[in-house]
């Protein structure tokens, strides 16, 4: 009896070790794919760049220099010029060059809005951060091409206000480009929203890769994030909008 128990314990220990080894192996595979995709998109050049672009008639500027960053948004309201600045020091708003006092709630709202546009504009840059967790979900064929399917989640510590958002990236196996991505997020009413994006008009500007996107949403409820690729293949997603970066200019800093 004792011998049988010892054998069972040994077998359980063996399979647990194998499972942990497989998890480590899949995580390492996901990290390798993400790192290669970042390198293809421009890699370390992002860390010393001054990027300007227009999105939906608003001008954006991102200055990144070896760990220091300043993300800007410039637009005009009915009476004045607005400049929003998100940096290592926090968020500030200026109206006609005069600093505006904001409540904590507005500071958070504007900060997240500025950060979101800049974050998506340079993906997959920043996906190698310490708060980023990667999982390899296998392979997927889309429109005749083979892709690595990588899931991204974030730690609460260092993952930002929307740390519980989840992303999936489809990275082409030969060129290591991000051709598709999807994400889940919380709606204002607490429900979960889903988006699927298809890259097009990909181009290089001074060594950095940029893309525009067809932005889709599910046509029905009860859909899982992991299944959005199947719905896209089956033409069962609804085109919601186009994400287009215009007048992209990149200057590399010394």
Short mmCIF file of N, CA and C in Angstrom, two decimals, residues 41-208:
data_model
loop_
_atom_site.label_atom_id
_atom_site.label_comp_id
_atom_site.label_asym_id
_atom_site.label_seq_id
_atom_site.Cartn_x
_atom_site.Cartn_y
_atom_site.Cartn_z
N UNK A 41 9.94 46.30 -35.89
CA UNK A 41 9.21 47.56 -35.93
C UNK A 41 10.10 48.78 -35.71
N UNK A 42 11.33 48.55 -35.28
CA UNK A 42 12.24 49.68 -35.04
C UNK A 42 13.11 49.52 -33.82
N UNK A 43 12.69 48.65 -32.90
CA UNK A 43 13.52 48.33 -31.75
C UNK A 43 13.94 49.53 -30.93
N UNK A 44 15.24 49.60 -30.65
CA UNK A 44 15.77 50.63 -29.77
C UNK A 44 15.68 52.03 -30.35
N UNK A 45 15.38 52.15 -31.64
CA UNK A 45 15.22 53.49 -32.23
C UNK A 45 14.06 54.24 -31.59
N UNK A 46 13.04 53.50 -31.12
CA UNK A 46 11.92 54.15 -30.45
C UNK A 46 12.39 54.90 -29.21
N UNK A 47 13.44 54.38 -28.56
CA UNK A 47 13.92 54.96 -27.30
C UNK A 47 14.66 56.27 -27.48
N UNK A 48 14.87 56.69 -28.71
CA UNK A 48 15.51 57.99 -28.97
C UNK A 48 14.86 58.65 -30.19
N UNK A 49 13.57 58.83 -30.08
CA UNK A 49 12.79 59.31 -31.22
C UNK A 49 11.91 60.50 -30.86
N UNK A 50 11.65 61.31 -31.87
CA UNK A 50 10.70 62.43 -31.79
C UNK A 50 9.69 62.20 -32.91
N UNK A 51 8.48 61.77 -32.54
CA UNK A 51 7.47 61.35 -33.51
C UNK A 51 6.32 62.34 -33.52
N UNK A 52 5.94 62.78 -34.71
CA UNK A 52 4.79 63.66 -34.89
C UNK A 52 3.79 63.00 -35.84
N UNK A 53 2.50 63.12 -35.54
CA UNK A 53 1.46 62.63 -36.45
C UNK A 53 0.13 63.29 -36.12
N UNK A 54 -0.79 63.19 -37.06
CA UNK A 54 -2.14 63.69 -36.87
C UNK A 54 -3.11 62.52 -36.83
N UNK A 55 -4.06 62.58 -35.91
CA UNK A 55 -5.08 61.55 -35.79
C UNK A 55 -6.41 62.22 -35.52
N UNK A 56 -7.34 62.03 -36.45
CA UNK A 56 -8.67 62.62 -36.35
C UNK A 56 -8.61 64.12 -36.08
N UNK A 57 -7.79 64.79 -36.89
CA UNK A 57 -7.66 66.25 -36.90
C UNK A 57 -7.06 66.80 -35.60
N UNK A 58 -6.38 65.95 -34.86
CA UNK A 58 -5.66 66.38 -33.66
C UNK A 58 -4.19 66.02 -33.84
N UNK A 59 -3.30 66.92 -33.44
CA UNK A 59 -1.87 66.68 -33.60
C UNK A 59 -1.27 66.06 -32.34
N UNK A 60 -0.42 65.07 -32.56
CA UNK A 60 0.24 64.38 -31.46
C UNK A 60 1.75 64.42 -31.67
N UNK A 61 2.47 64.50 -30.56
CA UNK A 61 3.93 64.45 -30.60
C UNK A 61 4.42 63.59 -29.44
N UNK A 62 5.38 62.70 -29.73
CA UNK A 62 5.95 61.83 -28.71
C UNK A 62 7.47 61.94 -28.74
N UNK A 63 8.03 62.38 -27.63
CA UNK A 63 9.48 62.47 -27.50
C UNK A 63 9.91 61.41 -26.48
N UNK A 64 10.74 60.49 -26.93
CA UNK A 64 11.27 59.45 -26.05
C UNK A 64 12.79 59.50 -26.13
N UNK A 65 13.41 59.58 -24.98
CA UNK A 65 14.87 59.70 -24.97
C UNK A 65 15.46 58.95 -23.77
N UNK A 66 15.80 57.68 -24.00
CA UNK A 66 16.49 56.85 -23.02
C UNK A 66 15.78 56.85 -21.65
N UNK A 67 14.51 56.50 -21.68
CA UNK A 67 13.75 56.37 -20.43
C UNK A 67 12.90 57.57 -20.10
N UNK A 68 13.25 58.73 -20.63
CA UNK A 68 12.43 59.92 -20.43
C UNK A 68 11.44 60.03 -21.59
N UNK A 69 10.21 60.43 -21.27
CA UNK A 69 9.20 60.56 -22.34
C UNK A 69 8.33 61.78 -22.11
N UNK A 70 7.84 62.32 -23.22
CA UNK A 70 6.87 63.41 -23.19
C UNK A 70 5.89 63.19 -24.33
N UNK A 71 4.65 62.87 -23.96
CA UNK A 71 3.60 62.58 -24.94
C UNK A 71 2.64 63.76 -24.98
N UNK A 72 2.49 64.35 -26.16
CA UNK A 72 1.71 65.58 -26.28
C UNK A 72 0.49 65.40 -27.18
N UNK A 73 -0.51 66.26 -26.92
CA UNK A 73 -1.69 66.35 -27.78
C UNK A 73 -2.01 67.83 -27.95
N UNK A 74 -2.19 68.26 -29.20
CA UNK A 74 -2.44 69.66 -29.51
C UNK A 74 -3.74 69.81 -30.29
N UNK A 75 -4.61 70.68 -29.84
CA UNK A 75 -5.85 70.93 -30.58
C UNK A 75 -6.43 72.28 -30.17
N UNK A 76 -7.41 72.73 -30.91
CA UNK A 76 -8.10 73.99 -30.61
C UNK A 76 -9.54 73.70 -30.23
N UNK A 77 -9.99 74.33 -29.15
CA UNK A 77 -11.42 74.28 -28.86
C UNK A 77 -12.05 75.56 -29.44
N UNK A 78 -13.20 75.93 -28.99
CA UNK A 78 -13.91 77.06 -29.60
C UNK A 78 -13.24 78.40 -29.35
N UNK A 79 -12.39 78.48 -28.33
CA UNK A 79 -11.83 79.79 -27.97
C UNK A 79 -10.31 79.81 -27.83
N UNK A 80 -9.66 78.67 -27.69
CA UNK A 80 -8.23 78.71 -27.39
C UNK A 80 -7.51 77.46 -27.87
N UNK A 81 -6.18 77.50 -27.74
CA UNK A 81 -5.33 76.37 -28.10
C UNK A 81 -5.03 75.55 -26.84
N UNK A 82 -5.20 74.23 -26.97
CA UNK A 82 -4.98 73.33 -25.85
C UNK A 82 -3.74 72.47 -26.13
N UNK A 83 -2.90 72.34 -25.11
CA UNK A 83 -1.75 71.45 -25.19
C UNK A 83 -1.77 70.54 -23.96
N UNK A 84 -1.91 69.25 -24.19
CA UNK A 84 -1.85 68.26 -23.12
C UNK A 84 -0.47 67.61 -23.13
N UNK A 85 0.11 67.41 -21.95
CA UNK A 85 1.45 66.84 -21.84
C UNK A 85 1.45 65.75 -20.77
N UNK A 86 1.81 64.54 -21.19
CA UNK A 86 1.98 63.42 -20.27
C UNK A 86 3.46 63.03 -20.29
N UNK A 87 4.11 63.09 -19.12
CA UNK A 87 5.54 62.82 -19.05
C UNK A 87 5.85 62.00 -17.81
N UNK A 88 7.14 61.78 -17.58
CA UNK A 88 7.57 61.08 -16.37
C UNK A 88 7.09 61.79 -15.12
N UNK A 89 6.84 63.08 -15.23
CA UNK A 89 6.42 63.88 -14.07
C UNK A 89 4.92 63.87 -13.84
N UNK A 90 4.15 63.32 -14.79
CA UNK A 90 2.70 63.30 -14.66
C UNK A 90 2.03 64.00 -15.83
N UNK A 91 0.78 64.43 -15.60
CA UNK A 91 -0.01 65.04 -16.67
C UNK A 91 -0.24 66.53 -16.39
N UNK A 92 -0.17 67.34 -17.46
CA UNK A 92 -0.47 68.76 -17.36
C UNK A 92 -1.26 69.19 -18.59
N UNK A 93 -2.16 70.15 -18.39
CA UNK A 93 -2.89 70.76 -19.51
C UNK A 93 -2.59 72.26 -19.53
N UNK A 94 -2.38 72.77 -20.75
CA UNK A 94 -2.13 74.19 -20.94
C UNK A 94 -3.17 74.77 -21.90
N UNK A 95 -3.69 75.92 -21.55
CA UNK A 95 -4.63 76.64 -22.41
C UNK A 95 -3.98 77.97 -22.78
N UNK A 96 -3.71 78.13 -24.09
CA UNK A 96 -2.98 79.32 -24.54
C UNK A 96 -1.71 79.52 -23.71
N UNK A 97 -0.99 78.43 -23.50
CA UNK A 97 0.32 78.39 -22.81
C UNK A 97 0.23 78.60 -21.30
N UNK A 98 -0.98 78.76 -20.77
CA UNK A 98 -1.17 78.90 -19.33
C UNK A 98 -1.62 77.57 -18.74
N UNK A 99 -0.96 77.16 -17.66
CA UNK A 99 -1.30 75.87 -17.04
C UNK A 99 -2.71 75.91 -16.45
N UNK A 100 -3.46 74.83 -16.66
CA UNK A 100 -4.83 74.73 -16.18
C UNK A 100 -4.89 73.81 -14.97
N UNK A 101 -5.57 74.25 -13.91
CA UNK A 101 -5.77 73.39 -12.75
C UNK A 101 -6.90 72.41 -13.04
N UNK A 102 -6.63 71.12 -12.84
CA UNK A 102 -7.61 70.08 -13.12
C UNK A 102 -7.91 69.26 -11.88
N UNK A 103 -9.13 68.76 -11.81
CA UNK A 103 -9.47 67.81 -10.75
C UNK A 103 -8.77 66.49 -11.01
N UNK A 104 -8.69 65.65 -10.00
CA UNK A 104 -8.04 64.35 -10.16
C UNK A 104 -8.74 63.51 -11.21
N UNK A 105 -10.07 63.59 -11.25
CA UNK A 105 -10.82 62.78 -12.20
C UNK A 105 -10.54 63.22 -13.64
N UNK A 106 -10.47 64.52 -13.89
CA UNK A 106 -10.18 65.02 -15.23
C UNK A 106 -8.73 64.73 -15.61
N UNK A 107 -7.83 64.85 -14.65
CA UNK A 107 -6.43 64.52 -14.92
C UNK A 107 -6.29 63.08 -15.38
N UNK A 108 -6.98 62.18 -14.70
CA UNK A 108 -6.95 60.77 -15.07
C UNK A 108 -7.57 60.54 -16.44
N UNK A 109 -8.71 61.19 -16.69
CA UNK A 109 -9.41 61.03 -17.96
C UNK A 109 -8.56 61.50 -19.13
N UNK A 110 -8.01 62.70 -19.04
CA UNK A 110 -7.20 63.25 -20.13
C UNK A 110 -5.90 62.48 -20.30
N UNK A 111 -5.30 62.10 -19.19
CA UNK A 111 -4.04 61.35 -19.24
C UNK A 111 -4.22 60.02 -19.96
N UNK A 112 -5.27 59.30 -19.62
CA UNK A 112 -5.53 58.02 -20.27
C UNK A 112 -5.83 58.19 -21.75
N UNK A 113 -6.54 59.26 -22.09
CA UNK A 113 -6.87 59.53 -23.49
C UNK A 113 -5.62 59.79 -24.32
N UNK A 114 -4.71 60.61 -23.80
CA UNK A 114 -3.45 60.89 -24.50
C UNK A 114 -2.60 59.63 -24.61
N UNK A 115 -2.48 58.93 -23.51
CA UNK A 115 -1.64 57.73 -23.49
C UNK A 115 -2.14 56.66 -24.46
N UNK A 116 -3.47 56.51 -24.56
CA UNK A 116 -4.04 55.47 -25.41
C UNK A 116 -3.66 55.65 -26.87
N UNK A 117 -3.78 56.87 -27.37
CA UNK A 117 -3.44 57.12 -28.78
C UNK A 117 -1.96 56.86 -29.04
N UNK A 118 -1.11 57.37 -28.16
CA UNK A 118 0.33 57.17 -28.33
C UNK A 118 0.70 55.69 -28.18
N UNK A 119 0.06 55.00 -27.26
CA UNK A 119 0.35 53.58 -27.05
C UNK A 119 0.07 52.76 -28.30
N UNK A 120 -1.10 52.94 -28.89
CA UNK A 120 -1.46 52.17 -30.08
C UNK A 120 -0.65 52.59 -31.30
N UNK A 121 -0.17 53.82 -31.33
CA UNK A 121 0.52 54.32 -32.52
C UNK A 121 1.86 53.62 -32.76
N UNK A 122 2.48 53.10 -31.70
CA UNK A 122 3.82 52.53 -31.85
C UNK A 122 3.89 51.05 -31.49
N UNK A 123 2.75 50.38 -31.38
CA UNK A 123 2.78 48.94 -31.10
C UNK A 123 3.59 48.21 -32.17
N UNK A 124 4.37 47.19 -31.77
CA UNK A 124 4.44 46.50 -30.47
C UNK A 124 5.44 47.06 -29.47
N UNK A 125 5.96 48.25 -29.73
CA UNK A 125 6.86 48.88 -28.77
C UNK A 125 6.24 48.89 -27.38
N UNK A 126 7.02 48.65 -26.37
CA UNK A 126 6.66 48.63 -24.94
C UNK A 126 6.11 47.28 -24.47
N UNK A 127 5.93 46.31 -25.39
CA UNK A 127 5.40 45.01 -24.95
C UNK A 127 6.46 44.14 -24.28
N UNK A 128 7.67 44.67 -24.12
CA UNK A 128 8.71 43.95 -23.39
C UNK A 128 8.88 44.50 -21.98
N UNK A 129 7.90 45.27 -21.51
CA UNK A 129 7.97 45.86 -20.18
C UNK A 129 7.84 44.84 -19.06
N UNK A 130 8.26 45.23 -17.86
CA UNK A 130 8.25 44.32 -16.71
C UNK A 130 6.84 43.93 -16.28
N UNK A 131 5.85 44.78 -16.52
CA UNK A 131 4.48 44.50 -16.10
C UNK A 131 3.70 43.69 -17.13
N UNK A 132 4.36 43.35 -18.24
CA UNK A 132 3.70 42.65 -19.35
C UNK A 132 3.91 41.15 -19.23
N UNK A 133 2.80 40.40 -19.30
CA UNK A 133 2.87 38.93 -19.24
C UNK A 133 2.41 38.37 -20.58
N UNK A 134 3.17 37.39 -21.08
CA UNK A 134 2.93 36.86 -22.42
C UNK A 134 2.61 35.38 -22.34
N UNK A 135 1.68 34.93 -23.19
CA UNK A 135 1.32 33.52 -23.28
C UNK A 135 1.19 33.14 -24.75
N UNK A 136 1.81 32.03 -25.12
CA UNK A 136 1.75 31.57 -26.50
C UNK A 136 0.50 30.73 -26.68
N UNK A 137 -0.39 31.15 -27.57
CA UNK A 137 -1.66 30.46 -27.78
C UNK A 137 -1.64 29.52 -28.98
N UNK A 138 -0.49 29.43 -29.65
CA UNK A 138 -0.39 28.52 -30.79
C UNK A 138 -0.30 29.27 -32.11
N UNK A 139 -0.63 28.58 -33.18
CA UNK A 139 -0.54 29.15 -34.53
C UNK A 139 -1.94 29.36 -35.11
N UNK A 140 -2.03 30.29 -36.06
CA UNK A 140 -3.30 30.57 -36.72
C UNK A 140 -3.03 31.00 -38.15
N UNK A 141 -3.81 30.44 -39.08
CA UNK A 141 -3.71 30.87 -40.47
C UNK A 141 -4.81 31.87 -40.77
N UNK A 142 -4.42 33.04 -41.28
CA UNK A 142 -5.37 34.08 -41.65
C UNK A 142 -5.01 34.58 -43.05
N UNK A 143 -5.95 34.52 -43.94
CA UNK A 143 -5.76 34.96 -45.32
C UNK A 143 -4.50 34.37 -45.96
N UNK A 144 -4.30 33.08 -45.71
CA UNK A 144 -3.21 32.36 -46.35
C UNK A 144 -1.85 32.52 -45.71
N UNK A 145 -1.76 33.27 -44.60
CA UNK A 145 -0.49 33.44 -43.91
C UNK A 145 -0.55 32.82 -42.52
N UNK A 146 0.60 32.33 -42.05
CA UNK A 146 0.69 31.70 -40.74
C UNK A 146 1.15 32.72 -39.70
N UNK A 147 0.50 32.67 -38.55
CA UNK A 147 0.77 33.64 -37.49
C UNK A 147 1.02 32.97 -36.15
N UNK A 148 1.92 33.59 -35.36
CA UNK A 148 2.02 33.29 -33.94
C UNK A 148 0.88 34.04 -33.24
N UNK A 149 0.19 33.36 -32.35
CA UNK A 149 -0.92 33.98 -31.62
C UNK A 149 -0.48 34.16 -30.16
N UNK A 150 -0.31 35.42 -29.75
CA UNK A 150 0.25 35.73 -28.44
C UNK A 150 -0.76 36.52 -27.61
N UNK A 151 -0.99 36.06 -26.39
CA UNK A 151 -1.88 36.79 -25.48
C UNK A 151 -1.05 37.63 -24.52
N UNK A 152 -1.50 38.87 -24.29
CA UNK A 152 -0.81 39.80 -23.41
C UNK A 152 -1.74 40.22 -22.27
N UNK A 153 -1.25 40.10 -21.04
CA UNK A 153 -1.95 40.62 -19.87
C UNK A 153 -0.95 41.46 -19.07
N UNK A 154 -1.45 42.15 -18.05
CA UNK A 154 -0.61 43.09 -17.32
C UNK A 154 -0.73 42.90 -15.81
N UNK A 155 0.36 43.17 -15.11
CA UNK A 155 0.33 43.20 -13.65
C UNK A 155 -0.36 44.48 -13.19
N UNK A 156 -1.00 44.42 -12.04
CA UNK A 156 -1.61 45.63 -11.50
C UNK A 156 -0.54 46.66 -11.17
N UNK A 157 0.59 46.18 -10.64
CA UNK A 157 1.72 47.05 -10.32
C UNK A 157 2.50 47.37 -11.59
N UNK A 158 2.37 48.58 -12.07
CA UNK A 158 3.09 49.00 -13.26
C UNK A 158 2.31 48.80 -14.55
N UNK A 159 1.10 48.25 -14.45
CA UNK A 159 0.32 47.97 -15.66
C UNK A 159 -0.63 49.08 -16.06
N UNK A 160 -0.60 50.19 -15.30
CA UNK A 160 -1.47 51.31 -15.64
C UNK A 160 -2.87 51.15 -15.10
N UNK A 161 -3.68 52.17 -15.30
CA UNK A 161 -5.06 52.18 -14.78
C UNK A 161 -5.90 51.08 -15.40
N UNK A 162 -5.63 50.76 -16.67
CA UNK A 162 -6.38 49.73 -17.37
C UNK A 162 -5.61 48.42 -17.42
N UNK A 163 -4.99 48.06 -16.31
CA UNK A 163 -4.13 46.87 -16.27
C UNK A 163 -4.90 45.58 -16.54
N UNK A 164 -6.22 45.59 -16.33
CA UNK A 164 -6.99 44.36 -16.52
C UNK A 164 -7.46 44.19 -17.97
N UNK A 165 -7.09 45.11 -18.86
CA UNK A 165 -7.35 44.89 -20.29
C UNK A 165 -6.49 43.72 -20.78
N UNK A 166 -7.01 42.98 -21.73
CA UNK A 166 -6.27 41.85 -22.30
C UNK A 166 -6.14 42.04 -23.81
N UNK A 167 -5.00 41.63 -24.35
CA UNK A 167 -4.71 41.79 -25.77
C UNK A 167 -4.30 40.46 -26.38
N UNK A 168 -4.54 40.31 -27.67
CA UNK A 168 -3.99 39.21 -28.44
C UNK A 168 -3.37 39.79 -29.71
N UNK A 169 -2.16 39.33 -30.01
CA UNK A 169 -1.45 39.77 -31.21
C UNK A 169 -1.22 38.59 -32.14
N UNK A 170 -1.47 38.82 -33.43
CA UNK A 170 -1.17 37.82 -34.45
C UNK A 170 0.05 38.33 -35.21
N UNK A 171 1.17 37.64 -35.02
CA UNK A 171 2.46 38.08 -35.55
C UNK A 171 2.90 37.13 -36.65
N UNK A 172 3.10 37.66 -37.84
CA UNK A 172 3.43 36.86 -39.02
C UNK A 172 4.73 36.10 -38.81
N UNK A 173 4.72 34.81 -39.15
CA UNK A 173 5.81 33.93 -38.77
C UNK A 173 7.12 34.18 -39.51
N UNK A 174 7.06 34.73 -40.70
CA UNK A 174 8.29 34.95 -41.46
C UNK A 174 8.85 36.35 -41.24
N UNK A 175 7.99 37.36 -41.27
CA UNK A 175 8.44 38.75 -41.17
C UNK A 175 8.36 39.31 -39.75
N UNK A 176 7.63 38.63 -38.87
CA UNK A 176 7.43 39.04 -37.48
C UNK A 176 6.78 40.43 -37.38
N UNK A 177 5.84 40.70 -38.27
CA UNK A 177 5.06 41.93 -38.21
C UNK A 177 3.74 41.69 -37.51
N UNK A 178 3.26 42.68 -36.79
CA UNK A 178 1.94 42.61 -36.17
C UNK A 178 0.91 43.00 -37.22
N UNK A 179 0.22 42.01 -37.75
CA UNK A 179 -0.77 42.26 -38.80
C UNK A 179 -2.19 42.37 -38.25
N UNK A 180 -2.42 41.77 -37.09
CA UNK A 180 -3.74 41.82 -36.46
C UNK A 180 -3.55 41.92 -34.95
N UNK A 181 -4.48 42.56 -34.30
CA UNK A 181 -4.50 42.58 -32.85
C UNK A 181 -5.95 42.69 -32.38
N UNK A 182 -6.19 42.25 -31.16
CA UNK A 182 -7.52 42.34 -30.56
C UNK A 182 -7.36 42.64 -29.08
N UNK A 183 -8.38 43.23 -28.50
CA UNK A 183 -8.29 43.52 -27.07
C UNK A 183 -9.68 43.58 -26.44
N UNK A 184 -9.69 43.35 -25.15
CA UNK A 184 -10.91 43.50 -24.35
C UNK A 184 -10.71 44.65 -23.39
N UNK A 185 -11.79 45.33 -23.06
CA UNK A 185 -11.71 46.47 -22.16
C UNK A 185 -13.06 46.63 -21.46
N UNK A 186 -13.07 47.39 -20.38
CA UNK A 186 -14.30 47.61 -19.64
C UNK A 186 -15.04 48.82 -20.17
N UNK A 187 -16.32 48.62 -20.47
CA UNK A 187 -17.19 49.73 -20.86
C UNK A 187 -17.56 50.55 -19.62
N UNK A 188 -18.14 51.71 -19.84
CA UNK A 188 -18.54 52.57 -18.73
C UNK A 188 -19.53 51.87 -17.81
N UNK A 189 -20.42 51.03 -18.39
CA UNK A 189 -21.43 50.35 -17.59
C UNK A 189 -20.90 49.08 -16.93
N UNK A 190 -19.60 48.80 -17.07
CA UNK A 190 -19.01 47.63 -16.44
C UNK A 190 -18.94 46.40 -17.31
N UNK A 191 -19.60 46.41 -18.46
CA UNK A 191 -19.56 45.27 -19.36
C UNK A 191 -18.21 45.25 -20.09
N UNK A 192 -17.93 44.13 -20.76
CA UNK A 192 -16.66 43.97 -21.46
C UNK A 192 -16.83 44.26 -22.94
N UNK A 193 -16.03 45.16 -23.46
CA UNK A 193 -16.04 45.47 -24.88
C UNK A 193 -14.91 44.75 -25.59
N UNK A 194 -15.09 44.46 -26.86
CA UNK A 194 -14.09 43.75 -27.66
C UNK A 194 -13.84 44.49 -28.96
N UNK A 195 -12.57 44.51 -29.38
CA UNK A 195 -12.20 45.10 -30.66
C UNK A 195 -11.18 44.19 -31.36
N UNK A 196 -11.25 44.19 -32.68
CA UNK A 196 -10.30 43.45 -33.52
C UNK A 196 -9.80 44.40 -34.59
N UNK A 197 -8.48 44.48 -34.76
CA UNK A 197 -7.91 45.42 -35.71
C UNK A 197 -7.07 44.70 -36.77
N UNK A 198 -7.26 45.12 -37.98
CA UNK A 198 -6.51 44.60 -39.13
C UNK A 198 -5.61 45.70 -39.67
N UNK A 199 -4.29 45.46 -39.68
CA UNK A 199 -3.35 46.47 -40.13
C UNK A 199 -3.37 46.61 -41.65
N UNK A 200 -3.24 47.84 -42.12
CA UNK A 200 -3.05 48.11 -43.55
C UNK A 200 -2.23 49.39 -43.68
N UNK A 201 -1.81 49.68 -44.90
CA UNK A 201 -0.98 50.86 -45.15
C UNK A 201 0.23 50.88 -44.21
N UNK A 202 0.86 49.74 -44.04
CA UNK A 202 2.07 49.69 -43.21
C UNK A 202 3.21 50.38 -43.95
N UNK A 203 4.00 51.15 -43.20
CA UNK A 203 5.11 51.87 -43.82
C UNK A 203 6.18 52.15 -42.78
N UNK A 204 7.39 52.39 -43.28
CA UNK A 204 8.52 52.72 -42.43
C UNK A 204 8.80 54.21 -42.56
N UNK A 205 9.07 54.84 -41.42
CA UNK A 205 9.45 56.24 -41.41
C UNK A 205 10.71 56.38 -40.56
N UNK A 206 11.83 56.63 -41.23
CA UNK A 206 13.12 56.79 -40.54
C UNK A 206 13.43 55.61 -39.63
N UNK A 207 13.11 54.41 -40.10
CA UNK A 207 13.45 53.20 -39.36
C UNK A 207 12.38 52.67 -38.43
N UNK A 208 11.25 53.39 -38.29
CA UNK A 208 10.16 52.95 -37.41
C UNK A 208 8.95 52.56 -38.25
#
